[in-house]
PDB file of C-alpha atoms in Angstrom:
ATOM      1  CA  MET A 133      -0.073  -0.090   0.108  1.00  0.00           C
ATOM      2  CA  GLY A 134       2.890   2.510   0.846  1.00  0.00           C
ATOM      3  CA  LEU A 135       4.504   1.657  -2.567  1.00  0.00           C
ATOM      4  CA  LYS A 136       1.249   2.342  -4.243  1.00  0.00           C
ATOM      5  CA  ALA A 137       0.761   5.576  -2.423  1.00  0.00           C
ATOM      6  CA  SER A 138       4.385   6.768  -3.487  1.00  0.00           C
ATOM      7  CA  SER A 139       3.901   5.788  -6.846  1.00  0.00           C
ATOM      8  CA  SER A 140       0.568   7.627  -7.190  1.00  0.00           C
ATOM      9  CA  LEU A 141       2.241  10.894  -5.689  1.00  0.00           C
ATOM     10  CA  LEU A 142       5.066  10.752  -7.732  1.00  0.00           C
ATOM     11  CA  CYS A 143       2.902  10.470 -10.731  1.00  0.00           C
ATOM     12  CA  LEU A 144       0.927  13.514  -9.612  1.00  0.00           C
ATOM     13  CA  THR A 145       4.048  15.539  -8.761  1.00  0.00           C
ATOM     14  CA  ILE A 146       5.234  14.809 -12.398  1.00  0.00           C
ATOM     15  CA  LEU A 147       1.810  15.905 -14.168  1.00  0.00           C
ATOM     16  CA  PHE A 148       2.020  18.988 -11.953  1.00  0.00           C
ATOM     17  CA  GLY A 149       5.510  19.757 -12.799  1.00  0.00           C
ATOM     18  CA  VAL A 150       4.611  19.157 -16.772  1.00  0.00           C
ATOM     19  CA  SER A 151       1.407  21.132 -16.680  1.00  0.00           C
ATOM     20  CA  SER A 152       3.292  23.969 -14.821  1.00  0.00           C
ATOM     21  CA  ILE A 153       6.098  24.114 -17.803  1.00  0.00           C
ATOM     22  CA  VAL A 154       3.111  24.084 -20.397  1.00  0.00           C
ATOM     23  CA  SER A 155       1.422  26.988 -18.916  1.00  0.00           C
ATOM     24  CA  ALA A 156       4.023  28.920 -17.728  1.00  0.00           C
ATOM     25  CA  VAL A 157       4.689  32.489 -19.112  1.00  0.00           C
ATOM     26  CA  ASN A 158       7.559  33.470 -21.248  1.00  0.00           C
ATOM     27  CA  ILE A 159       7.478  37.186 -22.085  1.00  0.00           C
ATOM     28  CA  THR A 160      10.451  36.968 -24.300  1.00  0.00           C
ATOM     29  CA  ARG A 161       9.320  33.729 -26.267  1.00  0.00           C
ATOM     30  CA  ALA A 162       5.933  35.427 -26.930  1.00  0.00           C
ATOM     31  CA  LEU A 163       7.391  38.707 -28.473  1.00  0.00           C
ATOM     32  CA  GLU A 164      10.209  37.407 -29.910  1.00  0.00           C
ATOM     33  CA  LYS A 165       8.398  36.916 -33.087  1.00  0.00           C
ATOM     34  CA  TYR A 166       7.771  40.562 -33.511  1.00  0.00           C
ATOM     35  CA  PRO A 167      10.720  42.879 -34.083  1.00  0.00           C
ATOM     36  CA  GLU A 168       8.565  45.770 -33.259  1.00  0.00           C
ATOM     37  CA  PHE A 169       8.399  44.870 -29.816  1.00  0.00           C
ATOM     38  CA  SER A 170      12.500  44.309 -29.401  1.00  0.00           C
ATOM     39  CA  THR A 171      13.199  47.395 -27.498  1.00  0.00           C
ATOM     40  CA  MET A 172      10.293  46.355 -24.807  1.00  0.00           C
ATOM     41  CA  ILE A 173      12.113  42.694 -24.358  1.00  0.00           C
ATOM     42  CA  GLU A 174      15.549  44.329 -23.909  1.00  0.00           C
ATOM     43  CA  LEU A 175      14.341  46.893 -21.644  1.00  0.00           C
ATOM     44  CA  PHE A 176      12.485  43.715 -19.467  1.00  0.00           C
ATOM     45  CA  ALA A 177      15.830  42.081 -19.456  1.00  0.00           C
ATOM     46  CA  LYS A 178      17.943  45.509 -18.661  1.00  0.00           C
ATOM     47  CA  THR A 179      15.775  46.129 -15.298  1.00  0.00           C
ATOM     48  CA  GLU A 180      15.448  42.482 -14.556  1.00  0.00           C
ATOM     49  CA  LEU A 181      11.851  41.998 -14.895  1.00  0.00           C
ATOM     50  CA  THR A 182      11.897  39.306 -17.328  1.00  0.00           C
ATOM     51  CA  PRO A 183      12.071  36.545 -14.554  1.00  0.00           C
ATOM     52  CA  ILE A 184       9.847  37.875 -12.267  1.00  0.00           C
ATOM     53  CA  ILE A 185       7.239  38.422 -15.287  1.00  0.00           C
ATOM     54  CA  ASN A 186       7.865  34.849 -16.272  1.00  0.00           C
ATOM     55  CA  LYS A 187       7.062  33.614 -12.666  1.00  0.00           C
ATOM     56  CA  ARG A 188       3.628  34.690 -12.625  1.00  0.00           C
ATOM     57  CA  GLN A 189       0.728  32.147 -13.864  1.00  0.00           C
ATOM     58  CA  THR A 190      -1.837  35.113 -15.351  1.00  0.00           C
ATOM     59  CA  ILE A 191      -0.613  38.277 -16.358  1.00  0.00           C
ATOM     60  CA  THR A 192      -1.492  40.992 -19.518  1.00  0.00           C
ATOM     61  CA  VAL A 193       1.494  42.972 -20.865  1.00  0.00           C
ATOM     62  CA  LEU A 194       0.699  46.282 -22.085  1.00  0.00           C
ATOM     63  CA  ALA A 195       3.124  46.447 -25.104  1.00  0.00           C
ATOM     64  CA  LEU A 196       4.446  49.227 -26.569  1.00  0.00           C
ATOM     65  CA  SER A 197       5.965  49.363 -30.243  1.00  0.00           C
ATOM     66  CA  ASN A 198       9.684  50.548 -30.633  1.00  0.00           C
ATOM     67  CA  ASP A 199       8.515  53.881 -31.493  1.00  0.00           C
ATOM     68  CA  ALA A 200       5.970  54.514 -28.529  1.00  0.00           C
ATOM     69  CA  ILE A 201       8.478  53.173 -25.939  1.00  0.00           C
ATOM     70  CA  GLY A 202      11.228  55.749 -27.170  1.00  0.00           C
ATOM     71  CA  SER A 203       9.920  58.287 -24.996  1.00  0.00           C
ATOM     72  CA  ILE A 204      10.794  56.604 -21.826  1.00  0.00           C
ATOM     73  CA  SER A 205      13.698  54.089 -22.641  1.00  0.00           C
ATOM     74  CA  GLY A 206      16.281  56.775 -21.804  1.00  0.00           C
ATOM     75  CA  ARG A 207      15.128  57.278 -18.191  1.00  0.00           C
ATOM     76  CA  PRO A 208      17.129  56.255 -14.939  1.00  0.00           C
ATOM     77  CA  GLU A 209      16.707  52.333 -14.643  1.00  0.00           C
ATOM     78  CA  GLU A 210      14.981  52.445 -11.025  1.00  0.00           C
ATOM     79  CA  GLU A 211      12.325  54.842 -12.733  1.00  0.00           C
ATOM     80  CA  LEU A 212      11.983  52.811 -15.696  1.00  0.00           C
ATOM     81  CA  LYS A 213      11.600  49.838 -13.977  1.00  0.00           C
ATOM     82  CA  ASN A 214       8.968  51.222 -12.023  1.00  0.00           C
ATOM     83  CA  VAL A 215       7.133  52.589 -15.060  1.00  0.00           C
ATOM     84  CA  LEU A 216       7.483  49.107 -16.762  1.00  0.00           C
ATOM     85  CA  MET A 217       5.761  47.378 -13.993  1.00  0.00           C
ATOM     86  CA  ASN A 218       2.666  49.261 -14.500  1.00  0.00           C
ATOM     87  CA  HIS A 219       2.631  47.956 -17.692  1.00  0.00           C
ATOM     88  CA  VAL A 220       2.177  44.299 -16.408  1.00  0.00           C
ATOM     89  CA  VAL A 221      -1.525  43.891 -15.301  1.00  0.00           C
ATOM     90  CA  LEU A 222      -2.099  40.722 -12.581  1.00  0.00           C
ATOM     91  CA  ASP A 223      -4.999  39.483 -14.517  1.00  0.00           C
ATOM     92  CA  TYR A 224      -5.846  38.245 -18.199  1.00  0.00           C
ATOM     93  CA  PHE A 225      -7.422  40.503 -20.628  1.00  0.00           C
ATOM     94  CA  ASP A 226      -7.562  39.956 -24.236  1.00  0.00           C
ATOM     95  CA  GLU A 227      -9.662  41.559 -27.036  1.00  0.00           C
ATOM     96  CA  LEU A 228     -12.715  39.631 -26.418  1.00  0.00           C
ATOM     97  CA  LYS A 229     -12.713  40.638 -22.686  1.00  0.00           C
ATOM     98  CA  LEU A 230     -11.950  44.075 -23.448  1.00  0.00           C
ATOM     99  CA  LYS A 231     -14.592  44.600 -25.735  1.00  0.00           C
ATOM    100  CA  ALA A 232     -16.994  42.854 -23.234  1.00  0.00           C
ATOM    101  CA  LEU A 233     -16.599  45.632 -20.753  1.00  0.00           C
ATOM    102  CA  LYS A 234     -18.848  47.906 -20.255  1.00  0.00           C
ATOM    103  CA  ASP A 235     -18.998  51.640 -20.780  1.00  0.00           C
ATOM    104  CA  ARG A 236     -17.532  52.292 -17.505  1.00  0.00           C
ATOM    105  CA  SER A 237     -14.045  52.455 -15.724  1.00  0.00           C
ATOM    106  CA  THR A 238     -12.575  49.267 -14.506  1.00  0.00           C
ATOM    107  CA  LEU A 239      -9.472  49.445 -12.087  1.00  0.00           C
ATOM    108  CA  LEU A 240      -6.906  46.991 -12.969  1.00  0.00           C
ATOM    109  CA  THR A 241      -3.860  45.781 -10.353  1.00  0.00           C
ATOM    110  CA  THR A 242      -0.458  46.146 -11.692  1.00  0.00           C
ATOM    111  CA  LEU A 243       2.844  44.366 -11.053  1.00  0.00           C
ATOM    112  CA  TYR A 244       3.971  47.487  -9.245  1.00  0.00           C
ATOM    113  CA  GLN A 245       1.473  47.583  -6.772  1.00  0.00           C
ATOM    114  CA  SER A 246       2.520  43.800  -5.622  1.00  0.00           C
ATOM    115  CA  THR A 247       5.863  45.543  -4.700  1.00  0.00           C
ATOM    116  CA  GLY A 248       3.835  47.563  -1.674  1.00  0.00           C
ATOM    117  CA  LEU A 249       5.486  50.547  -3.090  1.00  0.00           C
ATOM    118  CA  GLY A 250       2.018  51.879  -4.601  1.00  0.00           C
ATOM    119  CA  GLN A 251       0.681  55.226  -3.233  1.00  0.00           C
ATOM    120  CA  GLN A 252      -2.682  56.902  -4.265  1.00  0.00           C
ATOM    121  CA  GLN A 253      -3.495  54.105  -6.366  1.00  0.00           C
ATOM    122  CA  ASN A 254      -0.702  54.624  -8.361  1.00  0.00           C
ATOM    123  CA  GLY A 255      -0.250  50.895  -8.825  1.00  0.00           C
ATOM    124  CA  PHE A 256      -3.387  50.684 -10.495  1.00  0.00           C
ATOM    125  CA  LEU A 257      -4.388  51.298 -13.740  1.00  0.00           C
ATOM    126  CA  ASN A 258      -7.916  52.787 -14.785  1.00  0.00           C
ATOM    127  CA  CYS A 259      -9.637  50.810 -18.482  1.00  0.00           C
ATOM    128  CA  THR A 260     -12.198  52.926 -19.903  1.00  0.00           C
ATOM    129  CA  LYS A 261     -14.538  52.005 -22.536  1.00  0.00           C
ATOM    130  CA  THR A 262     -15.703  55.195 -24.500  1.00  0.00           C
ATOM    131  CA  ASN A 263     -17.812  54.996 -27.817  1.00  0.00           C
ATOM    132  CA  GLY A 264     -16.369  51.352 -28.581  1.00  0.00           C
ATOM    133  CA  LYS A 265     -12.868  52.638 -27.928  1.00  0.00           C
ATOM    134  CA  ILE A 266     -10.536  51.389 -24.820  1.00  0.00           C
ATOM    135  CA  TYR A 267      -8.453  53.557 -23.102  1.00  0.00           C
ATOM    136  CA  PHE A 268      -5.843  52.717 -20.241  1.00  0.00           C
ATOM    137  CA  GLY A 269      -4.395  55.407 -17.550  1.00  0.00           C
ATOM    138  CA  SER A 270      -2.908  55.815 -14.051  1.00  0.00           C
ATOM    139  CA  GLY A 271      -5.436  54.721 -11.560  1.00  0.00           C
ATOM    140  CA  VAL A 272      -4.515  58.168  -9.617  1.00  0.00           C
ATOM    141  CA  LYS A 273      -7.739  60.429  -9.385  1.00  0.00           C
ATOM    142  CA  GLY A 274      -7.666  62.867 -12.343  1.00  0.00           C
ATOM    143  CA  ALA A 275      -4.752  61.280 -14.360  1.00  0.00           C
ATOM    144  CA  PRO A 276      -5.529  61.305 -17.905  1.00  0.00           C
ATOM    145  CA  GLN A 277      -6.796  58.030 -19.848  1.00  0.00           C
ATOM    146  CA  THR A 278      -4.702  58.621 -23.235  1.00  0.00           C
ATOM    147  CA  ALA A 279      -3.094  55.055 -24.043  1.00  0.00           C
ATOM    148  CA  GLU A 280      -5.590  53.753 -26.601  1.00  0.00           C
ATOM    149  CA  TYR A 281      -5.893  49.848 -26.941  1.00  0.00           C
ATOM    150  CA  ILE A 282      -5.177  48.950 -30.584  1.00  0.00           C
ATOM    151  CA  THR A 283      -4.883  45.114 -30.876  1.00  0.00           C
ATOM    152  CA  THR A 284      -4.077  41.971 -29.287  1.00  0.00           C
ATOM    153  CA  VAL A 285      -0.722  40.690 -30.222  1.00  0.00           C
ATOM    154  CA  PHE A 286      -0.491  37.426 -28.481  1.00  0.00           C
ATOM    155  CA  ARG A 287      -2.785  35.282 -26.094  1.00  0.00           C
ATOM    156  CA  ASN A 288      -2.723  32.179 -24.413  1.00  0.00           C
ATOM    157  CA  PRO A 289      -5.873  31.872 -22.436  1.00  0.00           C
ATOM    158  CA  TYR A 290      -5.776  32.334 -19.382  1.00  0.00           C
ATOM    159  CA  ASN A 291      -2.155  32.507 -18.820  1.00  0.00           C
ATOM    160  CA  LEU A 292      -0.404  35.193 -20.513  1.00  0.00           C
ATOM    161  CA  SER A 293      -1.855  37.850 -23.055  1.00  0.00           C
ATOM    162  CA  VAL A 294       0.070  40.776 -24.848  1.00  0.00           C
ATOM    163  CA  ILE A 295      -2.121  43.604 -25.678  1.00  0.00           C
ATOM    164  CA  GLN A 296      -0.666  46.794 -27.725  1.00  0.00           C
ATOM    165  CA  ILE A 297      -1.218  50.575 -26.499  1.00  0.00           C
ATOM    166  CA  SER A 298      -0.587  53.508 -28.119  1.00  0.00           C
ATOM    167  CA  MET A 299       1.707  55.400 -25.600  1.00  0.00           C
ATOM    168  CA  PRO A 300       3.689  54.611 -22.211  1.00  0.00           C
ATOM    169  CA  ILE A 301       1.411  55.236 -18.931  1.00  0.00           C
ATOM    170  CA  VAL A 302       3.615  57.345 -16.440  1.00  0.00           C
ATOM    171  CA  ALA A 303       1.574  57.303 -13.347  1.00  0.00           C
ATOM    172  CA  PRO A 304       2.138  60.407 -10.928  1.00  0.00           C
ATOM    173  CA  GLY A 305       4.822  60.152  -8.600  1.00  0.00           C
ATOM    174  CA  LEU A 306       6.522  57.421 -10.803  1.00  0.00           C
ATOM    175  CA  GLY A 307       8.275  59.945 -13.307  1.00  0.00           C
ATOM    176  CA  SER A 308       7.375  62.816 -15.296  1.00  0.00           C
ATOM    177  CA  PRO A 309       4.368  62.310 -17.582  1.00  0.00           C
ATOM    178  CA  VAL A 310       4.596  61.480 -21.410  1.00  0.00           C
ATOM    179  CA  ASN A 311       2.871  64.358 -23.707  1.00  0.00           C
ATOM    180  CA  VAL A 312       0.033  62.600 -25.855  1.00  0.00           C
ATOM    181  CA  PRO A 313       1.586  62.354 -29.306  1.00  0.00           C
ATOM    182  CA  PRO A 314      -0.145  64.901 -31.960  1.00  0.00           C
ATOM    183  CA  PRO A 315      -2.656  63.057 -34.020  1.00  0.00           C
ATOM    184  CA  PRO A 316      -1.506  62.179 -37.818  1.00  0.00           C
ATOM    185  CA  PRO A 317      -1.950  65.272 -40.111  1.00  0.00           C
ATOM    186  CA  MET A 318      -5.262  65.026 -41.658  1.00  0.00           C
ATOM    187  CA  SER A 319      -5.665  65.232 -45.605  1.00  0.00           C
ATOM    188  CA  SER A 320      -7.161  68.630 -46.110  1.00  0.00           C
ATOM    189  CA  PRO A 321     -10.341  68.732 -47.760  1.00  0.00           C
ATOM    190  CA  PRO A 322     -10.615  69.313 -51.381  1.00  0.00           C
ATOM    191  CA  SER A 323     -10.764  72.881 -52.030  1.00  0.00           C
ATOM    192  CA  PRO A 324     -13.801  73.900 -54.135  1.00  0.00           C
ATOM    193  CA  SER A 325     -13.060  73.267 -57.813  1.00  0.00           C
ATOM    194  CA  PRO A 326     -12.549  76.490 -59.976  1.00  0.00           C
ATOM    195  CA  LYS A 327     -13.603  74.710 -62.890  1.00  0.00           C
ATOM    196  CA  LYS A 328     -17.401  75.058 -61.877  1.00  0.00           C
ATOM    197  CA  ALA A 329     -16.919  78.989 -61.955  1.00  0.00           C
ATOM    198  CA  ALA A 330     -15.202  78.775 -65.346  1.00  0.00           C
ATOM    199  CA  THR A 331     -17.742  76.586 -67.019  1.00  0.00           C
ATOM    200  CA  THR A 332     -20.395  78.816 -65.984  1.00  0.00           C
ATOM    201  CA  PRO A 333     -19.197  82.559 -66.467  1.00  0.00           C
ATOM    202  CA  ALA A 334     -21.696  85.571 -66.062  1.00  0.00           C
ATOM    203  CA  PRO A 335     -21.418  87.091 -69.724  1.00  0.00           C
ATOM    204  CA  GLY A 336     -21.087  90.786 -69.729  1.00  0.00           C
ATOM    205  CA  PRO A 337     -24.335  93.136 -71.090  1.00  0.00           C
ATOM    206  CA  SER A 338     -22.569  93.616 -74.360  1.00  0.00           C
ATOM    207  CA  GLU A 339     -21.942  90.037 -75.398  1.00  0.00           C
ATOM    208  CA  GLU A 340     -25.529  89.161 -74.389  1.00  0.00           C
ATOM    209  CA  GLU A 341     -26.802  91.937 -76.816  1.00  0.00           C
ATOM    210  CA  ASP A 342     -24.360  90.840 -79.594  1.00  0.00           C
ATOM    211  CA  TYR A 343     -24.983  87.230 -79.433  1.00  0.00           C
ATOM    212  CA  ALA A 344     -28.846  87.491 -78.777  1.00  0.00           C
ATOM    213  CA  ASP A 345     -29.807  88.329 -82.488  1.00  0.00           C
ATOM    214  CA  SER A 346     -27.354  86.259 -84.373  1.00  0.00           C
ATOM    215  CA  PRO A 347     -27.349  82.562 -84.888  1.00  0.00           C
ATOM    216  CA  PRO A 348     -25.296  79.978 -83.032  1.00  0.00           C
ATOM    217  CA  GLY A 349     -21.853  80.188 -84.546  1.00  0.00           C
ATOM    218  CA  ALA A 350     -22.109  83.332 -86.616  1.00  0.00           C
ATOM    219  CA  ALA A 351     -19.763  86.435 -85.737  1.00  0.00           C
ATOM    220  CA  PRO A 352     -21.976  89.502 -84.275  1.00  0.00           C
ATOM    221  CA  GLU A 353     -20.936  91.949 -87.030  1.00  0.00           C
ATOM    222  CA  ALA A 354     -20.861  89.607 -90.078  1.00  0.00           C
ATOM    223  CA  ALA A 355     -23.403  89.982 -92.898  1.00  0.00           C
ATOM    224  CA  PRO A 356     -24.016  88.183 -96.254  1.00  0.00           C
ATOM    225  CA  ALA A 357     -21.849  89.800 -99.137  1.00  0.00           C
ATOM    226  CA  SER A 358     -24.703  89.747-101.427  1.00  0.00           C
ATOM    227  CA  ALA A 359     -27.258  91.667 -99.476  1.00  0.00           C
ATOM    228  CA  PRO A 360     -27.606  95.178-101.031  1.00  0.00           C
ATOM    229  CA  SER A 361     -26.890  98.218 -99.296  1.00  0.00           C
ATOM    230  CA  GLU A 362     -29.446 100.358 -97.642  1.00  0.00           C
ATOM    231  CA  ASP A 363     -28.952 103.312 -99.970  1.00  0.00           C
ATOM    232  CA  GLY A 364     -29.918 101.918-103.126  1.00  0.00           C
ATOM    233  CA  SER A 365     -26.856 101.723-104.787  1.00  0.00           C
ATOM    234  CA  PRO A 366     -26.389  98.304-106.670  1.00  0.00           C
ATOM    235  CA  ALA A 367     -24.506  95.384-105.242  1.00  0.00           C
ATOM    236  CA  PRO A 368     -21.345  95.055-107.090  1.00  0.00           C
ATOM    237  CA  ALA A 369     -21.639  90.886-107.030  1.00  0.00           C
ATOM    238  CA  PRO A 370     -24.883  90.599-108.577  1.00  0.00           C
ATOM    239  CA  GLY A 371     -24.554  93.239-111.355  1.00  0.00           C
ATOM    240  CA  ASN A 372     -21.164  91.838-112.497  1.00  0.00           C
ATOM    241  CA  ALA A 373     -22.314  88.559-112.993  1.00  0.00           C
ATOM    242  CA  GLY A 374     -25.397  89.734-115.063  1.00  0.00           C
ATOM    243  CA  LYS A 375     -22.898  91.819-117.426  1.00  0.00           C
ATOM    244  CA  LYS A 376     -20.437  88.578-117.798  1.00  0.00           C
ATOM    245  CA  LYS A 377     -23.887  86.384-118.412  1.00  0.00           C
ATOM    246  CA  MET A 378     -24.852  88.985-121.310  1.00  0.00           C
ATOM    247  CA  ALA A 379     -21.657  89.138-122.801  1.00  0.00           C
ATOM    248  CA  ALA A 380     -21.434  85.251-122.846  1.00  0.00           C
ATOM    249  CA  ALA A 381     -24.737  85.365-125.067  1.00  0.00           C
ATOM    250  CA  ASP A 382     -23.446  87.824-127.301  1.00  0.00           C
ATOM    251  CA  GLU A 383     -20.546  85.591-128.266  1.00  0.00           C
ATOM    252  CA  VAL A 384     -22.585  82.551-128.775  1.00  0.00           C
ATOM    253  CA  GLU A 385     -24.671  84.511-131.134  1.00  0.00           C
ATOM    254  CA  PRO A 386     -22.665  84.701-134.131  1.00  0.00           C
ATOM    255  CA  PRO A 387     -21.468  81.147-134.587  1.00  0.00           C
ATOM    256  CA  THR A 388     -25.371  80.262-134.314  1.00  0.00           C
ATOM    257  CA  SER A 389     -26.200  82.666-137.566  1.00  0.00           C
ATOM    258  CA  ALA A 390     -23.109  81.484-138.872  1.00  0.00           C
ATOM    259  CA  SER A 391     -24.252  77.757-138.859  1.00  0.00           C
ATOM    260  CA  ASN A 392     -27.854  78.748-140.047  1.00  0.00           C
ATOM    261  CA  THR A 393     -26.327  80.360-143.572  1.00  0.00           C
ATOM    262  CA  GLY A 394     -24.283  76.932-143.996  1.00  0.00           C
ATOM    263  CA  LEU A 395     -27.493  75.058-143.660  1.00  0.00           C
ATOM    264  CA  SER A 396     -29.179  77.122-146.189  1.00  0.00           C
ATOM    265  CA  PHE A 397     -26.431  77.136-148.768  1.00  0.00           C
ATOM    266  CA  GLY A 398     -26.398  73.390-148.567  1.00  0.00           C
ATOM    267  CA  ALA A 399     -29.829  72.801-148.936  1.00  0.00           C
ATOM    268  CA  VAL A 400     -29.816  75.215-152.443  1.00  0.00           C
ATOM    269  CA  LEU A 401     -27.320  72.913-153.545  1.00  0.00           C
ATOM    270  CA  VAL A 402     -29.272  69.761-152.806  1.00  0.00           C
ATOM    271  CA  LEU A 403     -31.989  71.221-154.763  1.00  0.00           C
ATOM    272  CA  GLY A 404     -29.900  72.139-157.740  1.00  0.00           C
ATOM    273  CA  PHE A 405     -28.588  68.619-158.051  1.00  0.00           C
ATOM    274  CA  LEU A 406     -31.778  67.177-157.821  1.00  0.00           C
ATOM    275  CA  VAL A 407     -33.234  69.835-160.594  1.00  0.00           C
ATOM    276  CA  SER A 408     -30.064  68.634-162.781  1.00  0.00           C
ATOM    277  CA  PHE A 409     -31.012  65.112-162.492  1.00  0.00           C
ATOM    278  CA  VAL A 410     -34.405  65.107-163.336  1.00  0.00           C
ATOM    279  CA  GLY A 411     -33.680  67.356-166.493  1.00  0.00           C
ATOM    280  CA  PHE A 412     -31.322  64.333-167.731  1.00  0.00           C
TER     281      PHE A 412
END
């Protein structure tokens, strides 16, 4: 019986050890696939927070991209360590759980609070959902909620979740606050197109009067070349044309009369030839 009890206890110990290894938190392994968070991994190692984080069974890391964490990376090591501990929440939150929050503030306990150094709730974070967006900030009363949730980077329910936020959270008493980055420049709305004004110009009075009586496409002052003038003088074009026609008629008449004379003379010759033939 004692042997069986010892064997059972040994098996349980092995199973417990294996399950602990499988479910162990490893923040370095979770983020090493994402080069945009390489600076945060380095700072966790520099401040000796990596083994402390990995000992936890359930945490959520508020991750900062290399660009976002640059505003605090140059601070003194002790200050940097306290600020980073405020980005490790001692609970599990992923996108589904965050979106399930109601439109109110939720107080989250951080790794900094577990050190016993927290004062006036600067070891807590406020998570606020407003108009469908989620913001994080220090739990200190009156502290701004400016770090916006971006996406869930990694999750291993319910042990480790890594969610990305837009900027660092520096609680009052842990260091100088980080200024909110300016919003990205908005593209200016297109200015009213000048083409509309150009396509519908207001014509001047003189233009309206000139074009009102003229047919489309005709010049305002143009007049037909053959129109007679108002003072009664004959138009040059028709007169010249008439004279040319008369001259042509006169030139044609002489050939016509000569041809008639030729025909009459031929007829006389034919008749004379017939009379001579009859006489024979």
